[in-house]
PDB file of C-alpha atoms and ligand atoms in Angstrom:
ATOM      1  CA  UNK A 165     170.983  94.430  40.388  1.00 47.00           C
ATOM      2  CA  UNK A 166     174.093  95.906  41.878  1.00 48.00           C
ATOM      3  CA  UNK A 167     177.087  96.310  39.680  1.00 48.00           C
ATOM      4  CA  UNK A 168     180.017  94.625  41.311  1.00 48.00           C
ATOM      5  CA  UNK A 169     182.392  96.768  39.386  1.00 49.00           C
ATOM      6  CA  UNK A 170     185.345  97.489  41.636  1.00 50.00           C
ATOM      7  CA  UNK A 171     185.125 101.244  41.039  1.00 50.00           C
ATOM      8  CA  UNK A 172     181.593 101.352  42.302  1.00 54.00           C
ATOM      9  CA  UNK A 173     182.142  99.396  45.475  1.00 71.00           C
ATOM     10  CA  UNK A 174     181.018 101.138  48.594  1.00 88.00           C
ATOM     11  CA  UNK A 175     183.521 102.482  51.088  1.00 89.00           C
ATOM     12  CA  UNK A 176     182.263  99.817  53.480  1.00 91.00           C
ATOM     13  CA  UNK A 177     183.053  97.063  51.032  1.00 93.00           C
ATOM     14  CA  UNK A 178     186.468  98.513  50.283  1.00 93.00           C
ATOM     15  CA  UNK A 179     187.505  98.804  53.911  1.00 94.00           C
ATOM     16  CA  UNK A 180     186.190  95.304  54.639  1.00 96.00           C
ATOM     17  CA  UNK A 181     188.154  93.853  51.749  1.00 95.00           C
ATOM     18  CA  UNK A 182     191.358  95.555  52.784  1.00 94.00           C
ATOM     19  CA  UNK A 183     191.089  94.895  56.534  1.00 95.00           C
ATOM     20  CA  UNK A 184     189.102  91.698  57.046  1.00 96.00           C
ATOM     21  CA  UNK A 185     189.497  89.557  53.931  1.00 96.00           C
ATOM     22  CA  UNK A 186     193.309  89.221  54.328  1.00 95.00           C
ATOM     23  CA  UNK A 187     192.638  87.234  57.542  1.00 95.00           C
ATOM     24  CA  UNK A 188     190.510  84.672  55.757  1.00 95.00           C
ATOM     25  CA  UNK A 189     193.316  82.188  55.216  1.00 92.00           C
ATOM     26  CA  UNK A 190     194.146  82.222  58.927  1.00 92.00           C
ATOM     27  CA  UNK A 191     190.462  81.755  59.734  1.00 95.00           C
ATOM     28  CA  UNK A 192     190.350  78.728  57.434  1.00 93.00           C
ATOM     29  CA  UNK A 193     193.482  77.242  58.983  1.00 90.00           C
ATOM     30  CA  UNK A 194     191.940  77.451  62.450  1.00 91.00           C
ATOM     31  CA  UNK A 195     188.502  76.352  61.222  1.00 92.00           C
ATOM     32  CA  UNK A 196     190.061  73.197  59.775  1.00 89.00           C
ATOM     33  CA  UNK A 197     191.455  72.281  63.178  1.00 89.00           C
ATOM     34  CA  UNK A 198     188.218  73.158  64.987  1.00 90.00           C
ATOM     35  CA  UNK A 199     185.832  71.270  62.694  1.00 90.00           C
ATOM     36  CA  UNK A 200     188.220  68.524  61.550  1.00 87.00           C
ATOM     37  CA  UNK A 201     186.479  68.645  58.215  1.00 86.00           C
ATOM     38  CA  UNK A 202     187.155  70.608  55.046  1.00 89.00           C
ATOM     39  CA  UNK A 203     183.513  71.199  54.119  1.00 92.00           C
ATOM     40  CA  UNK A 204     182.461  72.336  57.590  1.00 93.00           C
ATOM     41  CA  UNK A 205     185.562  74.516  57.859  1.00 93.00           C
ATOM     42  CA  UNK A 206     184.732  76.323  54.633  1.00 94.00           C
ATOM     43  CA  UNK A 207     181.106  76.774  55.694  1.00 95.00           C
ATOM     44  CA  UNK A 208     182.236  78.115  59.064  1.00 96.00           C
ATOM     45  CA  UNK A 209     184.601  80.653  57.505  1.00 96.00           C
ATOM     46  CA  UNK A 210     181.994  81.723  55.009  1.00 97.00           C
ATOM     47  CA  UNK A 211     179.392  82.193  57.723  1.00 97.00           C
ATOM     48  CA  UNK A 212     181.859  84.131  59.878  1.00 97.00           C
ATOM     49  CA  UNK A 213     182.872  86.485  57.059  1.00 97.00           C
ATOM     50  CA  UNK A 214     179.265  87.174  56.087  1.00 97.00           C
ATOM     51  CA  UNK A 215     178.365  87.864  59.699  1.00 97.00           C
ATOM     52  CA  UNK A 216     181.396  90.113  60.072  1.00 97.00           C
ATOM     53  CA  UNK A 217     180.424  92.041  56.958  1.00 97.00           C
ATOM     54  CA  UNK A 218     176.879  92.544  58.174  1.00 95.00           C
ATOM     55  CA  UNK A 219     178.296  93.869  61.443  1.00 96.00           C
ATOM     56  CA  UNK A 220     181.175  95.827  59.955  1.00 95.00           C
ATOM     57  CA  UNK A 221     179.795  99.120  61.254  1.00 93.00           C
ATOM     58  CA  UNK A 222     180.246  97.724  64.794  1.00 95.00           C
ATOM     59  CA  UNK A 223     183.939  97.152  64.291  1.00 95.00           C
ATOM     60  CA  UNK A 224     185.968  99.979  65.780  1.00 93.00           C
ATOM     61  CA  UNK A 225     188.636 101.042  63.306  1.00 90.00           C
ATOM     62  CA  UNK A 226     192.105 100.822  64.747  1.00 89.00           C
ATOM     63  CA  UNK A 227     191.266  97.924  67.074  1.00 92.00           C
ATOM     64  CA  UNK A 228     192.407  94.370  66.450  1.00 94.00           C
ATOM     65  CA  UNK A 229     190.488  93.191  63.393  1.00 97.00           C
ATOM     66  CA  UNK A 230     191.995  89.717  63.427  1.00 96.00           C
ATOM     67  CA  UNK A 231     190.890  89.105  67.019  1.00 97.00           C
ATOM     68  CA  UNK A 232     187.452  90.530  66.210  1.00 97.00           C
ATOM     69  CA  UNK A 233     187.034  88.090  63.308  1.00 98.00           C
ATOM     70  CA  UNK A 234     188.220  85.125  65.354  1.00 98.00           C
ATOM     71  CA  UNK A 235     185.763  86.052  68.065  1.00 97.00           C
ATOM     72  CA  UNK A 236     182.905  85.985  65.565  1.00 97.00           C
ATOM     73  CA  UNK A 237     184.025  82.675  64.104  1.00 97.00           C
ATOM     74  CA  UNK A 238     184.610  81.081  67.500  1.00 95.00           C
ATOM     75  CA  UNK A 239     181.131  82.064  68.648  1.00 94.00           C
ATOM     76  CA  UNK A 240     179.551  80.512  65.571  1.00 95.00           C
ATOM     77  CA  UNK A 241     181.608  77.376  66.067  1.00 94.00           C
ATOM     78  CA  UNK A 242     180.638  77.035  69.730  1.00 90.00           C
ATOM     79  CA  UNK A 243     176.948  77.689  69.098  1.00 89.00           C
ATOM     80  CA  UNK A 244     176.378  75.819  65.859  1.00 86.00           C
ATOM     81  CA  UNK A 245     179.128  73.411  65.016  1.00 79.00           C
ATOM     82  CA  UNK A 246     180.434  72.051  68.230  1.00 74.00           C
ATOM     83  CA  UNK A 247     177.350  69.997  69.053  1.00 62.00           C
ATOM     84  CA  UNK A 248     177.182  68.388  65.641  1.00 58.00           C
ATOM     85  CA  UNK A 249     180.819  67.422  65.306  1.00 52.00           C
ATOM     86  CA  UNK A 250     181.487  63.887  66.430  1.00 51.00           C
ATOM     87  CA  UNK A 251     182.985  63.735  69.860  1.00 50.00           C
ATOM     88  CA  UNK A 252     186.682  62.996  69.800  1.00 50.00           C
ATOM     89  CA  UNK A 253     188.408  59.967  71.207  1.00 48.00           C
ATOM     90  CA  UNK A 254     187.954  60.320  74.895  1.00 50.00           C
ATOM     91  CA  UNK A 255     191.041  61.269  76.806  1.00 53.00           C
ATOM     92  CA  UNK A 256     191.241  61.171  80.537  1.00 55.00           C
ATOM     93  CA  UNK A 257     192.015  64.791  81.215  1.00 54.00           C
ATOM     94  CA  UNK A 258     192.682  64.329  84.898  1.00 56.00           C
ATOM     95  CA  UNK A 259     195.144  61.539  84.435  1.00 55.00           C
ATOM     96  CA  UNK A 260     198.145  63.491  83.225  1.00 54.00           C
ATOM     97  CA  UNK A 261     201.492  63.374  84.841  1.00 56.00           C
ATOM     98  CA  UNK A 262     202.819  66.920  85.000  1.00 56.00           C
ATOM     99  CA  UNK A 263     206.172  66.262  83.401  1.00 56.00           C
ATOM    100  CA  UNK A 264     205.134  63.314  81.284  1.00 58.00           C
ATOM    101  CA  UNK A 265     206.958  63.955  78.048  1.00 61.00           C
ATOM    102  CA  UNK A 266     209.911  65.502  79.781  1.00 60.00           C
ATOM    103  CA  UNK A 267     210.268  62.432  81.964  1.00 63.00           C
ATOM    104  CA  UNK A 268     209.977  60.137  78.966  1.00 62.00           C
ATOM    105  CA  UNK A 269     212.428  62.092  76.866  1.00 63.00           C
ATOM    106  CA  UNK A 270     214.915  62.550  79.652  1.00 61.00           C
ATOM    107  CA  UNK A 271     214.861  58.785  80.193  1.00 59.00           C
ATOM    108  CA  UNK A 272     215.731  58.115  76.559  1.00 56.00           C
ATOM    109  CA  UNK A 273     219.312  58.916  77.331  1.00 50.00           C
ATOM    110  CA  UNK A 274     221.639  61.698  78.236  1.00 46.00           C
ATOM    111  CA  UNK A 275     222.735  62.268  74.621  1.00 52.00           C
ATOM    112  CA  UNK A 276     221.710  65.595  73.230  1.00 55.00           C
ATOM    113  CA  UNK A 277     218.343  66.639  71.948  1.00 62.00           C
ATOM    114  CA  UNK A 278     216.222  63.490  72.247  1.00 63.00           C
ATOM    115  CA  UNK A 279     213.227  65.757  71.671  1.00 64.00           C
ATOM    116  CA  UNK A 280     214.564  67.021  68.392  1.00 63.00           C
ATOM    117  CA  UNK A 281     215.177  63.503  67.157  1.00 66.00           C
ATOM    118  CA  UNK A 282     211.645  62.511  68.087  1.00 68.00           C
ATOM    119  CA  UNK A 283     210.134  65.533  66.412  1.00 67.00           C
ATOM    120  CA  UNK A 284     212.162  65.097  63.275  1.00 69.00           C
ATOM    121  CA  UNK A 285     210.377  61.806  62.802  1.00 72.00           C
ATOM    122  CA  UNK A 286     206.925  63.144  63.531  1.00 73.00           C
ATOM    123  CA  UNK A 287     205.201  64.563  60.489  1.00 72.00           C
ATOM    124  CA  UNK A 288     203.153  67.721  60.225  1.00 73.00           C
ATOM    125  CA  UNK A 289     200.090  65.565  59.698  1.00 77.00           C
ATOM    126  CA  UNK A 290     200.769  63.538  62.830  1.00 79.00           C
ATOM    127  CA  UNK A 291     200.734  66.732  64.879  1.00 82.00           C
ATOM    128  CA  UNK A 292     197.529  67.887  63.221  1.00 83.00           C
ATOM    129  CA  UNK A 293     195.858  64.558  63.937  1.00 84.00           C
ATOM    130  CA  UNK A 294     196.942  64.821  67.542  1.00 85.00           C
ATOM    131  CA  UNK A 295     195.514  68.321  67.814  1.00 87.00           C
ATOM    132  CA  UNK A 296     192.304  67.152  66.159  1.00 87.00           C
ATOM    133  CA  UNK A 297     191.819  64.589  68.902  1.00 86.00           C
ATOM    134  CA  UNK A 298     192.032  67.065  71.770  1.00 88.00           C
ATOM    135  CA  UNK A 299     188.708  67.814  73.470  1.00 88.00           C
ATOM    136  CA  UNK A 300     187.278  71.034  71.979  1.00 87.00           C
ATOM    137  CA  UNK A 301     187.743  73.235  75.048  1.00 87.00           C
ATOM    138  CA  UNK A 302     191.453  72.528  75.100  1.00 91.00           C
ATOM    139  CA  UNK A 303     191.905  72.403  71.368  1.00 91.00           C
ATOM    140  CA  UNK A 304     190.505  75.892  70.852  1.00 92.00           C
ATOM    141  CA  UNK A 305     192.899  77.591  73.241  1.00 95.00           C
ATOM    142  CA  UNK A 306     195.815  75.545  71.934  1.00 93.00           C
ATOM    143  CA  UNK A 307     195.037  76.458  68.328  1.00 93.00           C
ATOM    144  CA  UNK A 308     194.528  80.156  69.086  1.00 95.00           C
ATOM    145  CA  UNK A 309     197.775  80.273  71.028  1.00 95.00           C
ATOM    146  CA  UNK A 310     200.032  77.919  69.065  1.00 92.00           C
ATOM    147  CA  UNK A 311     198.902  78.559  65.525  1.00 90.00           C
ATOM    148  CA  UNK A 312     197.538  82.077  65.672  1.00 93.00           C
ATOM    149  CA  UNK A 313     199.863  83.526  68.327  1.00 93.00           C
ATOM    150  CA  UNK A 314     197.098  85.288  70.226  1.00 97.00           C
ATOM    151  CA  UNK A 315     198.035  86.449  73.728  1.00 97.00           C
ATOM    152  CA  UNK A 316     196.311  84.960  76.773  1.00 97.00           C
ATOM    153  CA  UNK A 317     194.225  88.127  77.104  1.00 97.00           C
ATOM    154  CA  UNK A 318     193.205  88.065  73.439  1.00 97.00           C
ATOM    155  CA  UNK A 319     192.139  84.423  73.757  1.00 97.00           C
ATOM    156  CA  UNK A 320     190.139  85.317  76.882  1.00 97.00           C
ATOM    157  CA  UNK A 321     188.356  88.045  74.888  1.00 96.00           C
ATOM    158  CA  UNK A 322     187.790  85.840  71.839  1.00 96.00           C
ATOM    159  CA  UNK A 323     186.325  82.981  73.859  1.00 95.00           C
ATOM    160  CA  UNK A 324     184.667  84.980  76.639  1.00 94.00           C
ATOM    161  CA  UNK A 325     186.728  83.283  79.307  1.00 95.00           C
ATOM    162  CA  UNK A 326     188.564  84.420  82.410  1.00 96.00           C
ATOM    163  CA  UNK A 327     192.311  84.822  81.976  1.00 96.00           C
ATOM    164  CA  UNK A 328     192.912  82.082  84.558  1.00 95.00           C
ATOM    165  CA  UNK A 329     190.696  79.671  82.628  1.00 95.00           C
ATOM    166  CA  UNK A 330     192.646  80.329  79.445  1.00 96.00           C
ATOM    167  CA  UNK A 331     195.893  79.632  81.248  1.00 95.00           C
ATOM    168  CA  UNK A 332     194.713  76.425  82.849  1.00 93.00           C
ATOM    169  CA  UNK A 333     193.178  75.111  79.628  1.00 94.00           C
ATOM    170  CA  UNK A 334     196.315  75.900  77.718  1.00 93.00           C
ATOM    171  CA  UNK A 335     198.397  74.172  80.349  1.00 91.00           C
ATOM    172  CA  UNK A 336     196.183  71.091  80.286  1.00 90.00           C
ATOM    173  CA  UNK A 337     196.004  71.187  76.503  1.00 91.00           C
ATOM    174  CA  UNK A 338     199.778  71.156  76.259  1.00 90.00           C
ATOM    175  CA  UNK A 339     200.082  68.226  78.604  1.00 87.00           C
ATOM    176  CA  UNK A 340     197.423  66.287  76.710  1.00 87.00           C
ATOM    177  CA  UNK A 341     199.155  67.065  73.444  1.00 86.00           C
ATOM    178  CA  UNK A 342     202.489  65.887  74.790  1.00 84.00           C
ATOM    179  CA  UNK A 343     201.022  62.667  76.091  1.00 83.00           C
ATOM    180  CA  UNK A 344     199.204  61.969  72.840  1.00 81.00           C
ATOM    181  CA  UNK A 345     202.309  62.742  70.804  1.00 81.00           C
ATOM    182  CA  UNK A 346     204.413  60.455  72.893  1.00 79.00           C
ATOM    183  CA  UNK A 347     201.913  57.595  72.675  1.00 81.00           C
ATOM    184  CA  UNK A 348     201.606  58.230  68.956  1.00 78.00           C
ATOM    185  CA  UNK A 349     205.359  58.128  68.490  1.00 77.00           C
ATOM    186  CA  UNK A 350     205.613  54.858  70.397  1.00 79.00           C
ATOM    187  CA  UNK A 351     202.710  53.326  68.495  1.00 82.00           C
ATOM    188  CA  UNK A 352     204.338  54.168  65.173  1.00 78.00           C
ATOM    189  CA  UNK A 353     207.732  52.950  66.259  1.00 77.00           C
ATOM    190  CA  UNK A 354     209.365  56.398  66.151  1.00 74.00           C
ATOM    191  CA  UNK A 355     210.683  55.826  69.640  1.00 69.00           C
ATOM    192  CA  UNK A 356     210.846  52.836  71.945  1.00 70.00           C
ATOM    193  CA  UNK A 357     208.660  52.847  74.990  1.00 67.00           C
ATOM    194  CA  UNK A 358     210.513  53.445  78.168  1.00 59.00           C
ATOM    195  CA  UNK A 359     210.743  50.380  80.345  1.00 54.00           C
ATOM    196  CA  UNK A 360     208.958  51.107  83.552  1.00 48.00           C
TER     197      UNK A 360
ATOM    198  CA  UNK B 234     213.459  81.860  93.571  1.00 90.00           C
ATOM    199  CA  UNK B 235     213.067  78.136  94.264  1.00 93.00           C
ATOM    200  CA  UNK B 236     212.357  75.288  91.814  1.00 94.00           C
ATOM    201  CA  UNK B 237     208.615  75.307  92.398  1.00 94.00           C
ATOM    202  CA  UNK B 238     208.375  79.027  91.684  1.00 95.00           C
ATOM    203  CA  UNK B 239     210.589  78.717  88.619  1.00 95.00           C
ATOM    204  CA  UNK B 240     208.485  75.895  87.188  1.00 93.00           C
ATOM    205  CA  UNK B 241     205.199  77.638  87.908  1.00 93.00           C
ATOM    206  CA  UNK B 242     206.281  80.334  85.452  1.00 95.00           C
ATOM    207  CA  UNK B 243     207.328  77.866  82.759  1.00 94.00           C
ATOM    208  CA  UNK B 244     204.544  78.464  80.257  1.00 94.00           C
ATOM    209  CA  UNK B 245     204.219  82.182  80.977  1.00 95.00           C
ATOM    210  CA  UNK B 246     207.857  82.470  80.011  1.00 96.00           C
ATOM    211  CA  UNK B 247     207.618  80.237  76.942  1.00 95.00           C
ATOM    212  CA  UNK B 248     204.547  82.123  75.747  1.00 95.00           C
ATOM    213  CA  UNK B 249     206.212  85.487  76.432  1.00 94.00           C
ATOM    214  CA  UNK B 250     203.556  86.472  78.953  1.00 96.00           C
ATOM    215  CA  UNK B 251     205.837  86.836  81.957  1.00 95.00           C
ATOM    216  CA  UNK B 252     207.018  90.154  83.364  1.00 96.00           C
ATOM    217  CA  UNK B 253     210.608  91.268  82.875  1.00 96.00           C
ATOM    218  CA  UNK B 254     211.298  90.796  86.577  1.00 96.00           C
ATOM    219  CA  UNK B 255     210.020  87.209  86.447  1.00 96.00           C
ATOM    220  CA  UNK B 256     212.063  86.482  83.336  1.00 97.00           C
ATOM    221  CA  UNK B 257     215.217  87.777  85.020  1.00 97.00           C
ATOM    222  CA  UNK B 258     214.591  85.831  88.234  1.00 97.00           C
ATOM    223  CA  UNK B 259     213.843  82.604  86.386  1.00 97.00           C
ATOM    224  CA  UNK B 260     216.976  83.026  84.288  1.00 96.00           C
ATOM    225  CA  UNK B 261     218.964  83.511  87.430  1.00 97.00           C
ATOM    226  CA  UNK B 262     217.492  80.267  88.832  1.00 97.00           C
ATOM    227  CA  UNK B 263     218.136  78.324  85.626  1.00 96.00           C
ATOM    228  CA  UNK B 264     221.775  79.393  85.680  1.00 96.00           C
ATOM    229  CA  UNK B 265     222.280  77.507  88.912  1.00 96.00           C
ATOM    230  CA  UNK B 266     219.695  74.684  88.671  1.00 95.00           C
ATOM    231  CA  UNK B 267     220.292  71.959  86.097  1.00 92.00           C
ATOM    232  CA  UNK B 268     216.991  70.156  86.679  1.00 90.00           C
ATOM    233  CA  UNK B 269     214.875  73.199  85.955  1.00 93.00           C
ATOM    234  CA  UNK B 270     217.114  74.234  83.068  1.00 93.00           C
ATOM    235  CA  UNK B 271     216.575  70.785  81.525  1.00 89.00           C
ATOM    236  CA  UNK B 272     212.807  71.040  81.856  1.00 89.00           C
ATOM    237  CA  UNK B 273     212.787  74.535  80.370  1.00 92.00           C
ATOM    238  CA  UNK B 274     214.954  73.451  77.467  1.00 89.00           C
ATOM    239  CA  UNK B 275     212.787  70.467  76.542  1.00 85.00           C
ATOM    240  CA  UNK B 276     209.485  72.269  77.053  1.00 88.00           C
ATOM    241  CA  UNK B 277     210.654  75.197  74.946  1.00 89.00           C
ATOM    242  CA  UNK B 278     211.757  73.030  72.087  1.00 85.00           C
ATOM    243  CA  UNK B 279     208.570  70.941  72.211  1.00 85.00           C
ATOM    244  CA  UNK B 280     206.472  74.093  72.013  1.00 88.00           C
ATOM    245  CA  UNK B 281     208.571  75.537  69.225  1.00 86.00           C
ATOM    246  CA  UNK B 282     208.535  72.366  67.167  1.00 81.00           C
ATOM    247  CA  UNK B 283     204.793  71.865  67.542  1.00 84.00           C
ATOM    248  CA  UNK B 284     204.294  75.451  66.417  1.00 85.00           C
ATOM    249  CA  UNK B 285     206.583  75.048  63.438  1.00 83.00           C
ATOM    250  CA  UNK B 286     204.752  71.939  62.302  1.00 80.00           C
ATOM    251  CA  UNK B 287     201.309  73.399  62.816  1.00 79.00           C
ATOM    252  CA  UNK B 288     202.131  76.590  60.985  1.00 76.00           C
ATOM    253  CA  UNK B 289     203.839  74.842  58.148  1.00 68.00           C
ATOM    254  CA  UNK B 290     201.992  76.243  55.232  1.00 64.00           C
ATOM    255  CA  UNK B 291     199.962  73.672  53.396  1.00 62.00           C
ATOM    256  CA  UNK B 292     198.811  74.255  49.874  1.00 60.00           C
ATOM    257  CA  UNK B 293     195.190  75.318  49.972  1.00 65.00           C
ATOM    258  CA  UNK B 294     193.957  74.833  46.411  1.00 66.00           C
ATOM    259  CA  UNK B 295     190.371  75.313  47.489  1.00 77.00           C
ATOM    260  CA  UNK B 296     191.121  78.648  49.114  1.00 86.00           C
ATOM    261  CA  UNK B 297     190.693  80.686  45.945  1.00 88.00           C
ATOM    262  CA  UNK B 298     187.336  79.047  45.281  1.00 91.00           C
ATOM    263  CA  UNK B 299     186.240  79.749  48.840  1.00 93.00           C
ATOM    264  CA  UNK B 300     187.384  83.340  48.567  1.00 93.00           C
ATOM    265  CA  UNK B 301     185.477  83.960  45.345  1.00 94.00           C
ATOM    266  CA  UNK B 302     182.353  82.337  46.846  1.00 94.00           C
ATOM    267  CA  UNK B 303     182.644  84.607  49.861  1.00 95.00           C
ATOM    268  CA  UNK B 304     183.107  87.717  47.727  1.00 95.00           C
ATOM    269  CA  UNK B 305     180.072  86.668  45.688  1.00 95.00           C
ATOM    270  CA  UNK B 306     178.049  86.501  48.908  1.00 94.00           C
ATOM    271  CA  UNK B 307     179.239  89.975  49.837  1.00 94.00           C
ATOM    272  CA  UNK B 308     178.064  91.141  46.404  1.00 93.00           C
ATOM    273  CA  UNK B 309     174.639  89.702  47.203  1.00 93.00           C
ATOM    274  CA  UNK B 310     174.550  91.556  50.529  1.00 92.00           C
ATOM    275  CA  UNK B 311     175.594  94.780  48.773  1.00 90.00           C
ATOM    276  CA  UNK B 312     172.764  94.233  46.300  1.00 88.00           C
ATOM    277  CA  UNK B 313     170.189  93.781  49.103  1.00 83.00           C
ATOM    278  CA  UNK B 314     171.187  97.133  50.528  1.00 71.00           C
ATOM    279  CA  UNK B 315     170.901  99.064  47.302  1.00 66.00           C
TER     280      UNK B 315
HETATM  281 ZN1   ZN C 570     215.207  74.434  89.979  1.00 79.10          ZN
END
């Protein structure tokens, strides 16, 4: 039996704990949005960390460890979890007006900051629910960009996508999010629907 | 730069992916075009507010349990390799 005494930990274990483990909370935050489920999210993070540890010798020191970990986790999610998660409420991706929310907000009146008033009423949880309902392809780029602040190029590397695909998915994802948020706000009486 | 060009760079600018030249040219356009300036203003604040809400730190009571489970698994892997 190995002694898990901290003094006797291998150099590998030490470097992994100082470089990779600090990103675990961020991994969990993103995993929660990807899986929409606490149990699956924890399993996903655990699986990703174990896989990362087993492959720690392949990580090049000095490169972006956070992106490397997200790439591992995203791959596991795509290959193992995506198929088993229930499919989200279907949204017609093609049917989005380019300036939907802007048009709606601008029509609410010329007084200042209609968007801030709307967002003050929307709760953190409402936004999370809205994100949860995005189709996976869009949700993943939105989460990696909005929550984790990865650059377009980093997201392309993490998800094995072309830069142009990242940009178009992010664009579409934003528009979907705005439409959903607006509909959600109307449904909950946060704002009145614009008369058409 | 015309309106179409200015709006095509909207998200690159918001996400800080645009080149300095593009940023300067868009700014120059926004200074003289109210419509585009309005769209930029609303889109920027929507993005910022969504980000703020998503990043808002939630208490994660289960995180410590998860972390100790993970470290335990790493112990097991270390043991295999001994
Ligand atoms: Zn314009």
